[in-house]
Amino acid sequence: MPQQDSTVELLTGKDSVGKKSKIPARLDLLQSATGLILSFFIIFHIVFESSILFGKAAMYRLTKIFEGEPFIEGGEPLIISALAFGIFVIFIFHALLAMRKFPSSYKEYQRYRTQSKMLKHSDTNLWFIQITTGFVMMFLGSIHLYTMMTQPENIGPYASSDRIYSDIAWPMYLILLISVVLHTGVGVYRLIIKWGWFDGSNPRANRIRSKKIIQAVVVVYLVLGLLSLGTYMKIGYDHQEEYGNRYSEVHK
Ligand code: HEM
């Protein structure tokens, strides 16, 4: 039965005639592809979301564009739900593929910690950062995506700020921000190394350069995210007496 065959291949790494299975390589490719899609999404997400730094009107306009207002009068928040659902499916799929690489027992985890301390190997430490931030994101990312799917109409300069400040979502966003930026940075670096994207004629020098560029981008994204979060908090703080009132371009 083909389905049984593929389960055996998945567990043993060998196919029914004992040849090395292609499934692990295919799963690896899928993991890289879904990771790349999510990385692009996050790179743009944090920039769009920082529109609040240009003022409430800028963030409001952008939200309306995402709701399709140029084509639908007043915008349609369901477009955001659909987008969030699509991202959620890729997010879950990516997490399921990654779970293959989680240490499967506490003993295995301890063995890994001892080895990584002995080796002081920076790539092993990167792997550890990715596993831990990925674990955190599985919970916090799911909460955030669920909120975006079910309350797409509650996105905007006041609605988002009320959620962040008065509904006390900021601790979750703070942890999610740090996790997602580190996870994306490490993930993209490991993709570059794994697939040798920018190796050129001097792989060693180019890998070191890639690492430095990614470290700089991670810092820029962390600062940008923190500044945006701080701005939403300030707006939420000033707006707490009018909690629940929505921003409109007429009555600012
Ligand atoms: C289509 C899906 C998504 C939509 C529509 C969306 C939308 C938003 C919005 C509107 C905010 C501002 C705060 C708020 O209104 O609550 C926000 C913040 C944030 N989102 Fe998303 N998001 C999506 C997916 C994701 C994913 C997959 C992640 C990472 C796993 C993520 C990570 C974050 C982080 C870290 C913040 C806070 C950023 C900061 O502190 O500056 N988002 N998101």
Short mmCIF file of C-alpha atoms and ligand atoms in Angstrom, two decimals:
data_model
loop_
_atom_site.label_atom_id
_atom_site.label_comp_id
_atom_site.label_asym_id
_atom_site.label_seq_id
_atom_site.Cartn_x
_atom_site.Cartn_y
_atom_site.Cartn_z
CA MET A 1 0.00 0.00 0.00
CA PRO A 2 1.64 3.30 -1.07
CA GLN A 3 0.62 5.19 2.09
CA GLN A 4 2.17 2.51 4.34
CA ASP A 5 5.31 2.62 2.20
CA SER A 6 5.70 6.35 2.70
CA THR A 7 5.21 6.03 6.49
CA VAL A 8 7.99 3.42 6.58
CA GLU A 9 10.17 5.71 4.42
CA LEU A 10 9.55 8.58 6.79
CA LEU A 11 10.48 6.55 9.86
CA THR A 12 13.48 4.65 8.52
CA GLY A 13 14.81 6.99 5.81
CA LYS A 14 14.79 3.96 3.45
CA ASP A 15 12.21 2.93 0.86
CA SER A 16 10.58 -0.52 0.50
CA VAL A 17 13.57 -1.94 -1.43
CA GLY A 18 16.08 -0.53 1.07
CA LYS A 19 17.27 2.41 -1.05
CA LYS A 20 17.82 5.80 0.61
CA SER A 21 14.44 7.57 0.66
CA LYS A 22 13.87 10.90 -1.08
CA ILE A 23 11.22 11.92 1.45
CA PRO A 24 13.53 13.60 4.04
CA ALA A 25 15.11 15.72 1.29
CA ARG A 26 11.66 16.69 0.00
CA LEU A 27 10.47 17.58 3.49
CA ASP A 28 13.62 19.67 3.95
CA LEU A 29 12.89 21.51 0.73
CA LEU A 30 9.30 22.14 1.81
CA GLN A 31 10.51 23.42 5.16
CA SER A 32 12.90 25.84 3.46
CA ALA A 33 10.21 26.99 1.00
CA THR A 34 7.56 27.62 3.68
CA GLY A 35 10.21 29.33 5.86
CA LEU A 36 11.16 31.61 2.99
CA ILE A 37 7.52 32.59 2.32
CA LEU A 38 6.99 33.36 6.04
CA SER A 39 10.26 35.34 6.18
CA PHE A 40 9.16 37.56 3.28
CA PHE A 41 5.81 38.01 4.98
CA ILE A 42 7.43 39.10 8.29
CA ILE A 43 9.94 41.43 6.57
CA PHE A 44 7.01 43.32 5.00
CA HIS A 45 4.66 42.94 8.00
CA ILE A 46 6.97 44.75 10.44
CA VAL A 47 7.54 47.58 7.94
CA PHE A 48 3.79 48.01 7.19
CA GLU A 49 2.92 47.85 10.84
CA SER A 50 5.51 50.58 11.59
CA SER A 51 3.34 52.96 9.49
CA ILE A 52 2.08 54.08 12.93
CA LEU A 53 5.43 55.91 13.29
CA PHE A 54 4.21 58.24 10.51
CA GLY A 55 1.01 58.97 12.40
CA LYS A 56 -2.48 57.56 12.92
CA ALA A 57 -3.67 58.69 9.49
CA ALA A 58 -0.86 56.76 7.75
CA MET A 59 -1.69 53.53 9.60
CA TYR A 60 -5.42 54.00 8.98
CA ARG A 61 -4.89 54.53 5.22
CA LEU A 62 -2.68 51.42 4.96
CA THR A 63 -5.23 49.31 6.86
CA LYS A 64 -7.94 50.47 4.46
CA ILE A 65 -5.75 49.61 1.45
CA PHE A 66 -5.34 46.07 2.84
CA GLU A 67 -9.11 45.90 3.24
CA GLY A 68 -9.32 46.57 -0.50
CA GLU A 69 -10.87 50.06 -0.19
CA PRO A 70 -9.56 51.22 -3.57
CA PHE A 71 -11.91 48.61 -5.11
CA ILE A 72 -14.59 48.04 -2.43
CA GLU A 73 -16.32 51.03 -0.84
CA GLY A 74 -15.49 51.25 2.88
CA GLY A 75 -13.14 48.24 2.63
CA GLU A 76 -13.81 44.59 3.51
CA PRO A 77 -12.12 43.27 6.69
CA LEU A 78 -12.82 39.69 5.54
CA ILE A 79 -9.88 40.15 3.13
CA ILE A 80 -7.63 40.39 6.21
CA SER A 81 -9.25 37.24 7.66
CA ALA A 82 -8.54 35.37 4.42
CA LEU A 83 -4.93 36.60 4.37
CA ALA A 84 -4.45 35.62 8.03
CA PHE A 85 -5.97 32.19 7.33
CA GLY A 86 -3.57 31.63 4.41
CA ILE A 87 -0.59 32.62 6.56
CA PHE A 88 -1.89 30.43 9.41
CA VAL A 89 -1.99 27.34 7.14
CA ILE A 90 1.63 27.93 5.99
CA PHE A 91 2.67 28.71 9.60
CA ILE A 92 1.20 25.42 10.94
CA PHE A 93 2.65 23.42 8.05
CA HIS A 94 6.09 24.96 8.64
CA ALA A 95 5.87 24.20 12.38
CA LEU A 96 4.82 20.58 11.73
CA LEU A 97 7.78 20.09 9.39
CA ALA A 98 10.11 21.66 11.97
CA MET A 99 8.88 19.38 14.75
CA ARG A 100 10.82 16.53 13.12
CA LYS A 101 13.94 18.27 14.37
CA PHE A 102 12.91 18.98 17.97
CA PRO A 103 14.86 16.92 20.56
CA SER A 104 12.47 14.03 21.16
CA SER A 105 13.24 13.47 24.85
CA TYR A 106 14.71 15.31 27.81
CA LYS A 107 17.76 13.01 27.62
CA GLU A 108 18.36 13.94 24.00
CA TYR A 109 18.05 17.61 24.93
CA GLN A 110 20.58 17.25 27.77
CA ARG A 111 22.99 15.44 25.44
CA TYR A 112 22.66 18.29 22.98
CA ARG A 113 23.32 20.93 25.70
CA THR A 114 26.47 19.15 26.91
CA GLN A 115 27.77 18.75 23.37
CA SER A 116 27.05 22.33 22.39
CA LYS A 117 28.83 23.62 25.54
CA MET A 118 31.84 21.45 24.75
CA LEU A 119 31.97 22.41 21.11
CA LYS A 120 31.04 26.08 21.52
CA HIS A 121 29.90 25.70 17.95
CA SER A 122 28.07 28.81 16.83
CA ASP A 123 25.87 26.95 14.31
CA THR A 124 24.66 24.57 17.05
CA ASN A 125 23.77 27.60 19.16
CA LEU A 126 21.87 29.09 16.24
CA TRP A 127 19.92 25.86 15.96
CA PHE A 128 19.07 26.13 19.68
CA ILE A 129 17.86 29.74 19.23
CA GLN A 130 15.66 28.59 16.37
CA ILE A 131 14.14 25.70 18.29
CA THR A 132 13.32 27.83 21.35
CA THR A 133 11.98 30.86 19.44
CA GLY A 134 10.00 28.50 17.19
CA PHE A 135 8.45 26.88 20.25
CA VAL A 136 7.42 30.29 21.67
CA MET A 137 5.99 31.35 18.31
CA MET A 138 3.87 28.23 18.00
CA PHE A 139 1.80 29.57 20.91
CA LEU A 140 2.01 33.35 20.61
CA GLY A 141 1.92 33.40 16.79
CA SER A 142 -1.23 31.24 16.88
CA ILE A 143 -2.95 33.58 19.39
CA HIS A 144 -2.09 36.61 17.22
CA LEU A 145 -3.18 34.97 13.97
CA TYR A 146 -6.42 33.76 15.54
CA THR A 147 -7.19 37.33 16.68
CA MET A 148 -6.45 38.67 13.20
CA MET A 149 -8.67 36.00 11.61
CA THR A 150 -11.63 36.48 13.94
CA GLN A 151 -11.49 40.26 14.58
CA PRO A 152 -10.16 41.75 11.35
CA GLU A 153 -12.38 44.82 11.85
CA ASN A 154 -10.45 45.62 15.04
CA ILE A 155 -7.30 46.78 13.26
CA GLY A 156 -6.52 50.47 13.13
CA PRO A 157 -4.72 53.25 15.02
CA TYR A 158 -7.13 53.19 17.98
CA ALA A 159 -8.38 49.59 17.79
CA SER A 160 -4.82 48.17 17.68
CA SER A 161 -3.56 50.58 20.35
CA ASP A 162 -6.50 49.76 22.66
CA ARG A 163 -5.70 46.06 22.25
CA ILE A 164 -2.00 46.62 22.91
CA TYR A 165 -2.39 48.98 25.89
CA SER A 166 -5.81 48.51 27.53
CA ASP A 167 -6.23 44.81 26.67
CA ILE A 168 -2.61 44.28 27.78
CA ALA A 169 -1.48 42.54 24.60
CA TRP A 170 1.90 44.31 24.73
CA PRO A 171 3.79 41.65 26.76
CA MET A 172 2.74 39.06 24.18
CA TYR A 173 3.79 41.30 21.29
CA LEU A 174 7.13 42.06 22.96
CA ILE A 175 8.00 38.37 23.32
CA LEU A 176 6.61 37.57 19.87
CA LEU A 177 8.59 40.41 18.29
CA ILE A 178 11.92 39.27 19.78
CA SER A 179 11.19 35.64 18.89
CA VAL A 180 10.05 36.29 15.34
CA VAL A 181 12.91 38.65 14.46
CA LEU A 182 15.58 36.27 15.86
CA HIS A 183 13.89 33.24 14.30
CA THR A 184 13.65 34.90 10.88
CA GLY A 185 17.25 36.19 11.02
CA VAL A 186 18.69 32.81 12.03
CA GLY A 187 16.38 31.00 9.60
CA VAL A 188 17.38 33.10 6.59
CA TYR A 189 21.09 32.75 7.52
CA ARG A 190 20.77 28.97 7.73
CA LEU A 191 18.96 28.90 4.37
CA ILE A 192 21.82 30.88 2.80
CA ILE A 193 24.37 28.39 4.21
CA LYS A 194 22.31 25.30 3.47
CA TRP A 195 21.64 26.08 -0.18
CA GLY A 196 24.92 27.99 -0.74
CA TRP A 197 23.02 30.95 -2.25
CA PHE A 198 25.76 33.57 -2.10
CA ASP A 199 28.82 31.31 -1.86
CA GLY A 200 30.41 32.60 -5.09
CA SER A 201 34.12 31.93 -5.54
CA ASN A 202 34.92 32.52 -1.86
CA PRO A 203 32.25 30.75 0.24
CA ARG A 204 33.96 31.34 3.61
CA ALA A 205 34.29 35.11 3.20
CA ASN A 206 30.81 35.41 1.68
CA ARG A 207 29.23 33.43 4.53
CA ILE A 208 30.86 35.70 7.09
CA ARG A 209 29.59 38.70 5.15
CA SER A 210 26.06 37.26 4.98
CA LYS A 211 26.13 36.72 8.75
CA LYS A 212 27.15 40.33 9.41
CA ILE A 213 24.50 41.73 7.08
CA ILE A 214 21.81 39.59 8.74
CA GLN A 215 22.95 40.63 12.22
CA ALA A 216 22.61 44.29 11.20
CA VAL A 217 19.15 43.71 9.69
CA VAL A 218 18.03 41.89 12.86
CA VAL A 219 19.05 44.91 14.98
CA VAL A 220 17.26 47.34 12.61
CA TYR A 221 14.07 45.23 12.73
CA LEU A 222 14.17 44.91 16.51
CA VAL A 223 14.54 48.69 16.88
CA LEU A 224 11.78 49.36 14.33
CA GLY A 225 9.44 46.87 16.04
CA LEU A 226 10.13 48.27 19.51
CA LEU A 227 9.56 51.85 18.34
CA SER A 228 6.23 50.83 16.76
CA LEU A 229 5.17 48.92 19.88
CA GLY A 230 6.06 51.95 22.04
CA THR A 231 4.02 54.22 19.75
CA TYR A 232 0.94 51.95 19.91
CA MET A 233 1.28 51.92 23.71
CA LYS A 234 1.48 55.70 23.90
CA ILE A 235 -1.62 56.07 21.67
CA GLY A 236 -3.44 53.40 23.73
CA TYR A 237 -2.52 55.17 26.97
CA ASP A 238 -3.84 58.53 25.70
CA HIS A 239 -6.98 56.84 24.34
CA GLN A 240 -7.90 54.74 27.42
CA GLU A 241 -10.81 57.01 28.46
CA GLU A 242 -12.32 56.52 25.02
CA TYR A 243 -11.54 52.81 24.84
CA GLY A 244 -13.45 51.15 21.99
CA ASN A 245 -13.98 54.33 19.95
CA ARG A 246 -12.68 53.88 16.43
CA TYR A 247 -10.46 56.24 14.48
CA SER A 248 -12.14 57.97 11.58
CA GLU A 249 -10.62 60.38 9.09
CA VAL A 250 -13.38 62.90 9.82
CA HIS A 251 -13.23 62.93 13.66
CA LYS A 252 -9.60 62.51 14.57
C1 HEM B 1 -2.12 38.01 7.85
C2 HEM B 1 -1.65 37.80 9.07
C3 HEM B 1 -1.32 38.92 10.02
C4 HEM B 1 -1.95 40.13 10.18
C5 HEM B 1 -3.17 40.67 9.46
C6 HEM B 1 -1.23 40.85 11.24
C7 HEM B 1 -1.53 42.12 11.68
C8 HEM B 1 -0.91 42.77 12.73
C9 HEM B 1 -1.32 44.04 13.28
C10 HEM B 1 -2.51 44.87 12.80
C11 HEM B 1 -0.48 44.34 14.30
C12 HEM B 1 -0.55 45.59 15.21
C13 HEM B 1 -1.09 45.21 16.57
C14 HEM B 1 -2.54 44.79 16.60
O1 HEM B 1 -3.40 45.33 15.89
O2 HEM B 1 -2.87 43.90 17.40
C15 HEM B 1 0.50 43.28 14.37
C16 HEM B 1 1.57 43.22 15.24
C17 HEM B 1 2.51 42.21 15.27
N1 HEM B 1 2.49 41.06 14.53
FE1 HEM B 1 1.17 40.55 13.11
N2 HEM B 1 -0.19 40.05 11.67
C18 HEM B 1 -0.21 38.88 10.96
C19 HEM B 1 0.66 37.80 11.08
C20 HEM B 1 1.74 37.76 11.94
C21 HEM B 1 2.63 36.64 12.10
C22 HEM B 1 2.53 35.32 11.32
C23 HEM B 1 3.54 37.01 13.03
C24 HEM B 1 4.69 36.20 13.59
C25 HEM B 1 4.55 34.95 13.92
C26 HEM B 1 3.23 38.35 13.46
C27 HEM B 1 3.95 39.06 14.40
C28 HEM B 1 3.59 40.31 14.89
C29 HEM B 1 4.36 41.06 15.88
C30 HEM B 1 5.66 40.59 16.53
C31 HEM B 1 3.68 42.24 16.11
C32 HEM B 1 4.12 43.37 17.06
C33 HEM B 1 5.13 44.15 16.28
C34 HEM B 1 5.78 45.29 17.07
O3 HEM B 1 5.97 45.18 18.24
O4 HEM B 1 6.10 46.30 16.43
N3 HEM B 1 2.13 38.78 12.79
N4 HEM B 1 0.21 42.33 13.43
#
